[in-house]
Amino acid sequence: EVQLVESGGGLVRPGGPLRLSCAASGFTFNNYAMNWVRQAPGKGLQWVSSIGSISQYIYYADSVKDRFIVSRDNAKNSLYLQMNGLRVEDTAIYYCARGFYFDLWGQGTLVTVSP
Amino acid sequence: EIVLTQSPGTLSLSPGEGATLSCRASQSISSNLLAWYQQKPGQAPRLLIAGASSRATGIPDRFSGSGSGTDFTLTISRLEPEDFAVYYCQQYTGSPPLTFGGGTKVEIK
């Protein structure tokens, strides 16, 4: 089955770190760019980061630059998001999504940043 | 940064009616690299349209996309009960940031 499955979300204090993972299956992972998108409670979609198929490029939204690090391990068919210096406003469901246009999404993992 | 403005914010319609959703960009979107997504409560978004007008795999033909440059439209020809949801446009020109519109909620009248 073609799917993306995120994990690693949870409750974290402001300033703390968290690492999200996205496991891909059912397709050739290293053929695709990958992305992270988040959605704050009751809000719209916000692009967070993109990484090329062989990590040849990496982009971040200004709101997470210098705090978040995206990476991938093509041997493990996995995408990662290391989140440091978390803020209350980072509270959201985090989705991984495939491709230049996001034709496959995971179910999301909830990150809650609260004192 | 390309800002996408969706209108209206909410569309109240009855099943069987047609829906027209607008997405306007603050600057021209090269090669019509614009996508539309549908999101239902508690679910991840689902790709409907890419390249402004190409339906994704498995998307019914009552969904159609059109437009170019700065003005794009998603049309749902006859609303089915399962089409009541929030719809987002997104540009993927490759130059970050990739941006989404604020969404249009299509609700049952």
XYZ file of N, CA, C and O in Angstrom, chain B residues 44-90:
188
model
N -6.436 14.309 6.648
C -5.383 15.014 5.921
C -5.950 15.582 4.625
O -6.959 15.090 4.104
N -5.321 16.608 4.102
C -5.740 17.118 2.787
C -5.561 16.051 1.711
O -4.759 15.131 1.847
N -6.315 16.222 0.628
C -6.234 15.318 -0.521
C -6.069 16.157 -1.775
O -6.795 17.132 -1.976
N -5.105 15.775 -2.611
C -4.885 16.494 -3.862
C -6.044 16.265 -4.821
O -6.437 15.119 -5.079
N -6.588 17.366 -5.347
C -7.633 17.287 -6.366
C -7.094 17.597 -7.763
O -7.353 16.888 -8.723
N -6.367 18.702 -7.847
C -5.945 19.274 -9.131
C -4.494 19.704 -9.023
O -4.081 20.300 -8.011
N -3.696 19.418 -10.054
C -2.335 19.934 -10.161
C -2.175 20.617 -11.516
O -2.991 20.376 -12.432
N -1.168 21.438 -11.659
C -0.964 22.134 -12.922
C -2.159 22.974 -13.331
O -2.427 23.136 -14.526
N -2.886 23.449 -12.350
C -4.057 24.312 -12.509
C -5.293 23.598 -13.040
O -6.419 24.000 -12.727
N -5.110 22.528 -13.851
C -6.284 21.940 -14.504
C -6.257 20.417 -14.640
O -7.205 19.852 -15.190
N -5.224 19.757 -14.152
C -5.131 18.305 -14.291
C -5.644 17.605 -13.040
O -5.077 17.782 -11.949
N -6.700 16.820 -13.211
C -7.245 16.094 -12.059
C -6.276 15.010 -11.600
O -5.672 14.294 -12.419
N -6.163 14.879 -10.277
C -5.342 13.809 -9.713
C -6.045 12.472 -9.902
O -7.245 12.407 -10.191
N -5.297 11.409 -9.724
C -5.830 10.068 -9.899
C -7.027 9.831 -8.989
O -6.984 10.114 -7.787
N -8.117 9.342 -9.582
C -9.282 8.982 -8.802
C -10.233 10.114 -8.476
O -11.250 9.899 -7.811
N -9.927 11.315 -8.941
C -10.792 12.462 -8.647
C -11.936 12.506 -9.668
O -11.679 12.491 -10.877
N -13.165 12.599 -9.198
C -14.306 12.597 -10.121
C -14.281 13.783 -11.088
O -13.772 14.856 -10.741
N -14.882 13.595 -12.254
C -14.811 14.657 -13.267
C -15.750 15.818 -12.989
O -15.780 16.787 -13.762
N -16.494 15.760 -11.900
C -17.267 16.948 -11.516
C -16.353 18.047 -10.958
O -16.783 19.192 -10.821
N -15.112 17.692 -10.641
C -14.131 18.677 -10.203
C -13.310 19.119 -11.418
O -12.764 18.287 -12.141
N -13.200 20.424 -11.619
C -12.364 20.922 -12.702
C -11.652 22.191 -12.264
O -12.172 22.981 -11.467
N -10.451 22.365 -12.777
C -9.659 23.540 -12.473
C -9.357 24.311 -13.744
O -9.211 23.721 -14.811
N -9.267 25.621 -13.596
C -8.964 26.466 -14.752
C -8.208 27.696 -14.286
O -8.079 27.956 -13.082
N -7.734 28.457 -15.267
C -7.062 29.708 -14.950
C -5.609 29.703 -15.346
O -5.039 28.670 -15.716
N -5.023 30.878 -15.260
C -3.611 31.051 -15.559
C -3.147 32.385 -15.009
O -3.982 33.239 -14.661
N -1.827 32.552 -14.947
C -1.293 33.833 -14.482
C -1.552 34.061 -13.003
O -0.886 33.461 -12.158
N -2.513 34.902 -12.697
C -2.813 35.220 -11.300
C -4.221 34.803 -10.864
O -4.539 34.922 -9.682
N -5.039 34.343 -11.785
C -6.429 34.018 -11.439
C -6.770 32.574 -11.776
O -6.666 32.159 -12.936
N -7.180 31.842 -10.754
C -7.463 30.413 -10.889
C -8.811 30.100 -10.261
O -9.249 30.775 -9.322
N -9.450 29.056 -10.788
C -10.780 28.685 -10.337
C -10.893 27.185 -10.189
O -10.397 26.428 -11.031
N -11.534 26.759 -9.113
C -11.935 25.366 -8.940
C -13.455 25.339 -9.061
O -14.152 26.078 -8.354
N -13.943 24.496 -9.951
C -15.378 24.368 -10.153
C -15.821 22.961 -9.796
O -15.185 21.973 -10.192
N -16.883 22.880 -9.016
C -17.515 21.597 -8.721
C -18.881 21.660 -9.392
O -19.724 22.479 -9.033
N -19.087 20.797 -10.375
C -20.254 20.970 -11.247
C -21.575 20.699 -10.516
O -22.536 21.443 -10.692
N -21.625 19.634 -9.738
C -22.830 19.287 -8.974
C -22.369 18.727 -7.643
O -21.736 17.665 -7.592
N -22.668 19.429 -6.586
C -22.173 19.034 -5.274
C -22.824 17.745 -4.786
O -24.042 17.613 -4.751
N -21.951 16.811 -4.417
C -22.388 15.596 -3.753
C -22.226 15.793 -2.239
O -21.435 16.649 -1.813
N -22.931 15.034 -1.417
C -22.824 15.220 0.037
C -21.387 15.149 0.535
O -21.024 15.865 1.480
N -20.549 14.325 -0.101
C -19.167 14.170 0.354
C -18.260 15.321 -0.066
O -17.082 15.346 0.313
N -18.772 16.268 -0.838
C -17.945 17.382 -1.308
C -17.931 18.559 -0.343
O -17.164 19.507 -0.548
N -18.737 18.489 0.689
C -18.764 19.598 1.648
C -17.529 19.477 2.528
O -17.361 18.508 3.280
N -16.654 20.471 2.404
C -15.311 20.383 2.975
C -14.639 21.751 2.830
O -15.267 22.715 2.362
N -13.376 21.823 3.224
C -12.578 23.026 3.012
C -11.625 22.773 1.841
O -11.046 21.680 1.734
N -11.485 23.765 0.982
C -10.642 23.655 -0.201
C -9.532 24.702 -0.143
O -9.774 25.863 0.178
N -8.330 24.236 -0.449
C -7.156 25.104 -0.436
C -6.488 25.103 -1.802
O -6.373 24.053 -2.436
N -6.009 26.271 -2.223
C -5.107 26.328 -3.368
C -3.679 26.472 -2.842
O -3.459 26.894 -1.694
N -2.729 26.111 -3.681
C -1.319 26.152 -3.294
C -0.476 26.361 -4.541
O -0.748 25.762 -5.584
